[in-house]
Amino acid sequence: MPHNIQMSSASVPLVHEVQIMDEAGRLKTTHIPGERPLTIYLDKREVVTLMTLGSAPEALVLGYLRNQRLVESPDDIESIQVDWETDSAAVKTHRSTVDIDALTSKRVVTTGCGQGTMFGGLIEEMDQIRLPEGPLLAQEAIVKLIDSIRMHDTIYKKSGSVHACAVFERNGNDDVQLLHFIEDVGRHNAVDSISGLMWLADKPGKDLVFFTTGRLTSEMVIKGAQMGIPFLLTRSGVTLMGLELARKTNLTLLSRCSGKHFEIYNAPERVVFTPASE
């Protein structure tokens, strides 16, 4: 990886086998997703406790710090050490380059399951982000992406109760390739984990397409814009504030993505439609 960060590799089992009883009184074995707290300490200062599956905890921590602007660059970080015996993630930096007190003094609890948090004036700062016109994405590539998600072996298929986020790279306008797929108890954690992986790899967002199973809320649009990703897709819906921020930042939003169907809520000019057969 381009950045020299000392990191643990502390992923944990994501699903657990439990015994249940059905409506006929029969005992059965099923699987449920794990959920555990992870408290982030930044230079020994407690920042937040996230509820997570723990599939990629180091990436989650890094993405959270990135999206909350609590760290300016991966090069500022010396180490990230996750310890599940204490349910903690200790982040040590080389130097402090942000005013944590000023950022954490303003806290917004966001919507949805696995509630997230936004620090500082992130919504106001969207006035400074405007994604460039283009690139283009063909209708066939969108259908392929949706089918790829459907075919992916997921925790949700086995146990339910989780959200998934994925990021694809465009190969021209007509094809996409899956880069990362992350599931967690909340879409906030899943997108932060992907953001952390992208940050470590110095991966720009301009040629990427982001998919989530959760709603495209204001927070999801903010994080997409921060990463510079022009396409956000969901199999769910879009909130009004999410749409307003997408219009402000020039993000293409696609909702109700299922099979060959989708609805474009903003910037449809980026989508290249297949000509109707005569």
Coordinates of C-alpha atoms in Angstrom, one line a residue:
M1 CA 0.0 0.0 0.0
P2 CA 1.2 3.5 -0.7
H3 CA 1.0 4.6 2.9
N4 CA 3.1 3.2 5.7
I5 CA 0.5 2.7 8.5
Q6 CA 1.0 0.0 11.0
M7 CA -2.3 -1.8 11.2
S8 CA -3.7 -4.8 13.0
S9 CA -5.7 -7.4 11.0
A10 CA -8.5 -7.9 13.5
S11 CA -11.5 -9.2 11.5
V12 CA -13.8 -11.4 13.4
P13 CA -16.5 -14.1 12.5
L14 CA -19.4 -12.2 10.8
V15 CA -22.2 -14.7 11.4
H16 CA -23.0 -16.9 14.4
E17 CA -25.0 -20.1 14.6
V18 CA -28.0 -20.1 17.0
Q19 CA -30.8 -22.4 17.9
I20 CA -34.4 -21.1 17.4
M21 CA -37.9 -22.5 17.6
D22 CA -40.5 -22.0 14.9
E23 CA -44.3 -21.6 15.0
A24 CA -44.8 -25.4 15.3
G25 CA -42.5 -25.7 18.3
R26 CA -39.7 -27.3 16.2
L27 CA -36.1 -26.6 17.1
K28 CA -34.0 -25.3 14.2
T29 CA -30.5 -23.9 13.6
T30 CA -30.0 -20.6 11.9
H31 CA -27.5 -17.9 11.5
I32 CA -27.5 -14.3 12.7
P33 CA -24.9 -11.5 12.0
G34 CA -22.5 -10.5 14.7
E35 CA -22.7 -7.0 16.1
R36 CA -20.2 -5.5 18.5
P37 CA -19.1 -2.1 19.7
L38 CA -15.9 -0.5 18.5
T39 CA -14.8 2.6 20.3
I40 CA -12.3 4.8 18.4
Y41 CA -9.6 6.5 20.3
L42 CA -7.6 9.2 18.4
D43 CA -4.3 9.9 20.2
K44 CA -5.9 8.5 23.4
R45 CA -8.9 10.7 23.0
E46 CA -12.3 8.9 22.8
V47 CA -14.1 10.0 19.6
V48 CA -17.1 7.7 19.0
T49 CA -18.4 4.2 19.5
L50 CA -19.5 2.4 16.3
M51 CA -21.7 -0.8 16.2
T52 CA -20.2 -3.0 13.5
L53 CA -19.9 -6.5 12.2
G54 CA -16.1 -6.2 12.3
S55 CA -15.3 -7.5 8.8
A56 CA -12.8 -4.8 8.1
P57 CA -12.4 -2.8 11.3
E58 CA -9.2 -1.0 10.4
A59 CA -10.7 0.2 7.1
L60 CA -13.8 1.3 8.9
V61 CA -11.8 3.4 11.3
L62 CA -9.7 5.0 8.6
G63 CA -12.8 5.8 6.5
Y64 CA -14.6 7.2 9.4
L65 CA -11.7 9.5 10.3
R66 CA -11.5 10.5 6.6
N67 CA -15.2 11.3 6.1
Q68 CA -15.4 13.2 9.4
R69 CA -12.3 15.2 8.4
L70 CA -10.6 14.2 11.7
V71 CA -7.5 13.3 9.8
E72 CA -6.3 15.2 6.7
S73 CA -4.2 12.4 5.1
P74 CA -3.3 8.8 5.7
D75 CA 0.3 10.0 6.0
D76 CA -0.7 11.7 9.3
I77 CA -1.5 8.3 10.8
E78 CA 1.2 6.1 12.4
S79 CA -0.9 3.1 13.5
I80 CA -4.4 1.7 13.8
Q81 CA -4.6 -1.1 16.3
V82 CA -8.0 -2.9 16.9
D83 CA -8.4 -5.0 20.1
W84 CA -11.6 -6.9 20.4
E85 CA -10.9 -7.9 24.0
T86 CA -11.5 -4.2 24.9
D87 CA -13.7 -3.4 21.8
S88 CA -11.4 -0.5 21.0
A89 CA -9.4 0.9 18.1
A90 CA -6.4 3.0 19.1
V91 CA -5.3 5.4 16.4
K92 CA -1.9 7.1 16.8
T93 CA -1.0 10.0 14.6
H94 CA 2.4 11.5 13.7
R95 CA 1.0 15.0 14.2
S96 CA -2.4 16.6 14.9
T97 CA -3.4 18.8 12.0
V98 CA -7.1 19.4 12.8
D99 CA -9.0 21.1 15.5
I100 CA -10.9 18.1 17.0
D101 CA -12.7 20.3 19.6
A102 CA -14.1 22.6 16.9
L103 CA -15.3 19.7 14.7
T104 CA -16.8 17.5 17.5
S105 CA -18.6 20.4 19.1
K106 CA -21.3 20.2 16.4
R107 CA -22.8 16.8 16.0
V108 CA -25.6 15.6 13.8
V109 CA -27.1 12.2 14.3
T110 CA -28.1 10.9 10.9
T111 CA -31.1 8.8 9.8
G112 CA -31.5 5.1 9.3
C113 CA -30.6 1.8 11.0
G114 CA -27.2 1.8 12.5
Q115 CA -27.4 5.6 13.0
G116 CA -24.4 7.5 11.9
T117 CA -22.9 10.8 13.1
M118 CA -21.6 13.8 11.2
F119 CA -19.3 16.3 12.9
G120 CA -18.8 19.9 12.0
G121 CA -20.4 21.8 9.1
L122 CA -20.2 19.0 6.5
I123 CA -23.5 20.0 4.9
E124 CA -22.5 23.6 4.6
E125 CA -19.2 22.5 3.1
M126 CA -21.0 20.9 0.2
D127 CA -21.2 24.3 -1.4
Q128 CA -17.5 23.9 -2.2
I129 CA -17.9 20.6 -4.0
R130 CA -19.0 20.4 -7.6
L131 CA -18.2 17.3 -9.6
P132 CA -17.2 17.8 -13.2
E133 CA -19.5 17.0 -16.1
G134 CA -19.2 13.4 -17.3
P135 CA -18.1 10.6 -17.2
L136 CA -20.7 8.4 -19.0
L137 CA -22.1 5.1 -18.0
A138 CA -24.0 2.8 -20.4
Q139 CA -27.3 1.2 -19.5
E140 CA -25.8 -2.2 -20.1
A141 CA -23.1 -1.5 -17.5
I142 CA -25.8 -0.5 -15.0
V143 CA -27.7 -3.8 -15.5
K144 CA -24.5 -5.8 -15.2
L145 CA -23.6 -4.0 -12.0
I146 CA -27.1 -4.8 -10.5
D147 CA -26.8 -8.4 -11.6
S148 CA -23.3 -8.7 -10.1
I149 CA -24.7 -7.6 -6.7
R150 CA -27.6 -10.1 -7.0
M151 CA -25.1 -12.9 -7.6
H152 CA -22.7 -12.0 -4.9
D153 CA -22.4 -14.4 -2.0
T154 CA -23.5 -12.2 0.9
I155 CA -24.1 -12.3 4.7
Y156 CA -27.6 -10.9 4.0
K157 CA -28.5 -14.1 2.0
K158 CA -27.4 -16.2 5.0
S159 CA -28.7 -14.3 7.9
G160 CA -30.3 -11.0 6.9
S161 CA -30.2 -7.9 9.1
V162 CA -27.2 -6.1 7.3
H163 CA -26.6 -3.5 4.7
A164 CA -24.2 -3.8 1.8
C165 CA -22.1 -1.2 -0.1
A166 CA -20.0 -1.9 -3.1
V167 CA -17.7 0.2 -5.4
F168 CA -17.1 -0.6 -9.1
E169 CA -14.6 0.7 -11.5
R170 CA -15.7 1.8 -15.0
N171 CA -13.9 0.1 -17.9
G172 CA -14.9 2.7 -20.5
N173 CA -18.6 3.5 -20.6
D174 CA -19.9 0.0 -21.2
D175 CA -18.4 -2.2 -18.5
V176 CA -17.8 -2.2 -14.7
Q177 CA -15.6 -4.3 -12.4
L178 CA -16.2 -4.9 -8.7
L179 CA -13.4 -3.5 -6.5
H180 CA -14.8 -3.7 -3.0
F181 CA -17.9 -5.2 -1.4
I182 CA -18.5 -4.6 2.3
E183 CA -21.5 -5.5 4.6
D184 CA -22.2 -4.1 8.0
V185 CA -25.0 -3.5 10.4
G186 CA -25.5 0.0 9.0
R187 CA -24.8 1.5 5.5
H188 CA -22.8 4.2 7.3
N189 CA -20.1 1.7 8.4
A190 CA -20.0 0.0 5.0
V191 CA -19.4 3.2 3.1
D192 CA -16.8 4.3 5.6
S193 CA -15.0 1.0 5.2
I194 CA -14.9 1.4 1.4
S195 CA -13.8 5.0 1.8
G196 CA -10.9 3.8 4.0
L197 CA -9.8 1.2 1.5
M198 CA -9.9 3.8 -1.3
W199 CA -7.9 6.2 0.7
L200 CA -5.2 3.7 1.5
A201 CA -4.9 2.9 -2.2
D202 CA -5.0 6.5 -3.3
K203 CA -7.9 5.6 -5.5
P204 CA -9.7 8.7 -7.0
G205 CA -13.4 8.5 -7.4
K206 CA -13.9 9.9 -10.9
D207 CA -14.0 6.5 -12.6
L208 CA -16.0 4.7 -9.9
V209 CA -19.6 3.7 -9.4
F210 CA -21.0 3.3 -5.8
F211 CA -23.9 0.9 -4.9
T212 CA -25.7 0.6 -1.6
T213 CA -28.7 -1.4 -0.4
G214 CA -29.7 1.4 1.9
R215 CA -31.4 4.7 1.1
L216 CA -29.5 7.6 -0.5
T217 CA -29.8 10.0 2.4
S218 CA -27.9 13.3 2.8
E219 CA -25.1 11.5 4.6
M220 CA -24.6 9.0 1.8
V221 CA -24.6 11.8 -0.9
I222 CA -22.1 13.8 1.2
K223 CA -19.7 10.8 1.5
G224 CA -20.1 10.1 -2.2
A225 CA -19.3 13.7 -3.1
Q226 CA -16.3 13.7 -0.7
M227 CA -14.9 10.7 -2.5
G228 CA -15.5 12.3 -5.9
I229 CA -17.7 9.5 -7.1
P230 CA -20.1 10.7 -9.8
F231 CA -22.6 7.7 -9.7
L232 CA -24.6 6.6 -6.6
L233 CA -27.0 3.7 -7.0
T234 CA -29.4 2.0 -4.6
R235 CA -31.9 -0.7 -4.7
S236 CA -33.9 1.4 -2.1
G237 CA -35.0 5.1 -2.3
V238 CA -33.8 8.7 -2.1
T239 CA -34.6 11.3 0.5
L240 CA -35.3 14.9 -0.4
M241 CA -32.2 16.2 1.3
G242 CA -30.1 13.6 -0.5
L243 CA -31.6 14.7 -3.8
E244 CA -31.0 18.4 -3.1
L245 CA -27.3 17.8 -2.2
A246 CA -26.9 15.6 -5.3
R247 CA -28.2 18.6 -7.4
K248 CA -25.8 20.9 -5.7
T249 CA -22.8 18.7 -6.2
N250 CA -23.7 17.3 -9.6
L251 CA -24.0 13.7 -8.6
T252 CA -26.0 11.1 -10.7
L253 CA -28.5 9.3 -8.4
L254 CA -30.1 6.0 -9.5
S255 CA -32.8 4.5 -7.3
R256 CA -35.0 1.3 -7.3
C257 CA -32.2 -0.6 -9.0
S258 CA -33.5 -4.1 -9.6
G259 CA -33.0 -6.4 -12.5
K260 CA -33.1 -4.2 -15.6
H261 CA -35.0 -1.5 -13.9
F262 CA -33.8 1.8 -12.3
E263 CA -35.0 5.4 -11.8
I264 CA -32.7 8.4 -12.3
Y265 CA -33.2 11.2 -9.9
N266 CA -30.4 13.6 -10.9
A267 CA -28.0 14.2 -13.8
P268 CA -29.4 11.7 -16.2
E269 CA -27.1 13.1 -19.0
R270 CA -24.4 10.8 -17.7
V271 CA -26.4 7.6 -18.6
V272 CA -26.1 6.3 -22.1
F273 CA -29.4 4.5 -23.0
T274 CA -29.5 1.5 -25.2
P275 CA -31.4 2.4 -28.4
A276 CA -34.8 0.8 -28.5
S277 CA -35.0 -2.1 -31.0
E278 CA -37.2 -1.3 -34.0

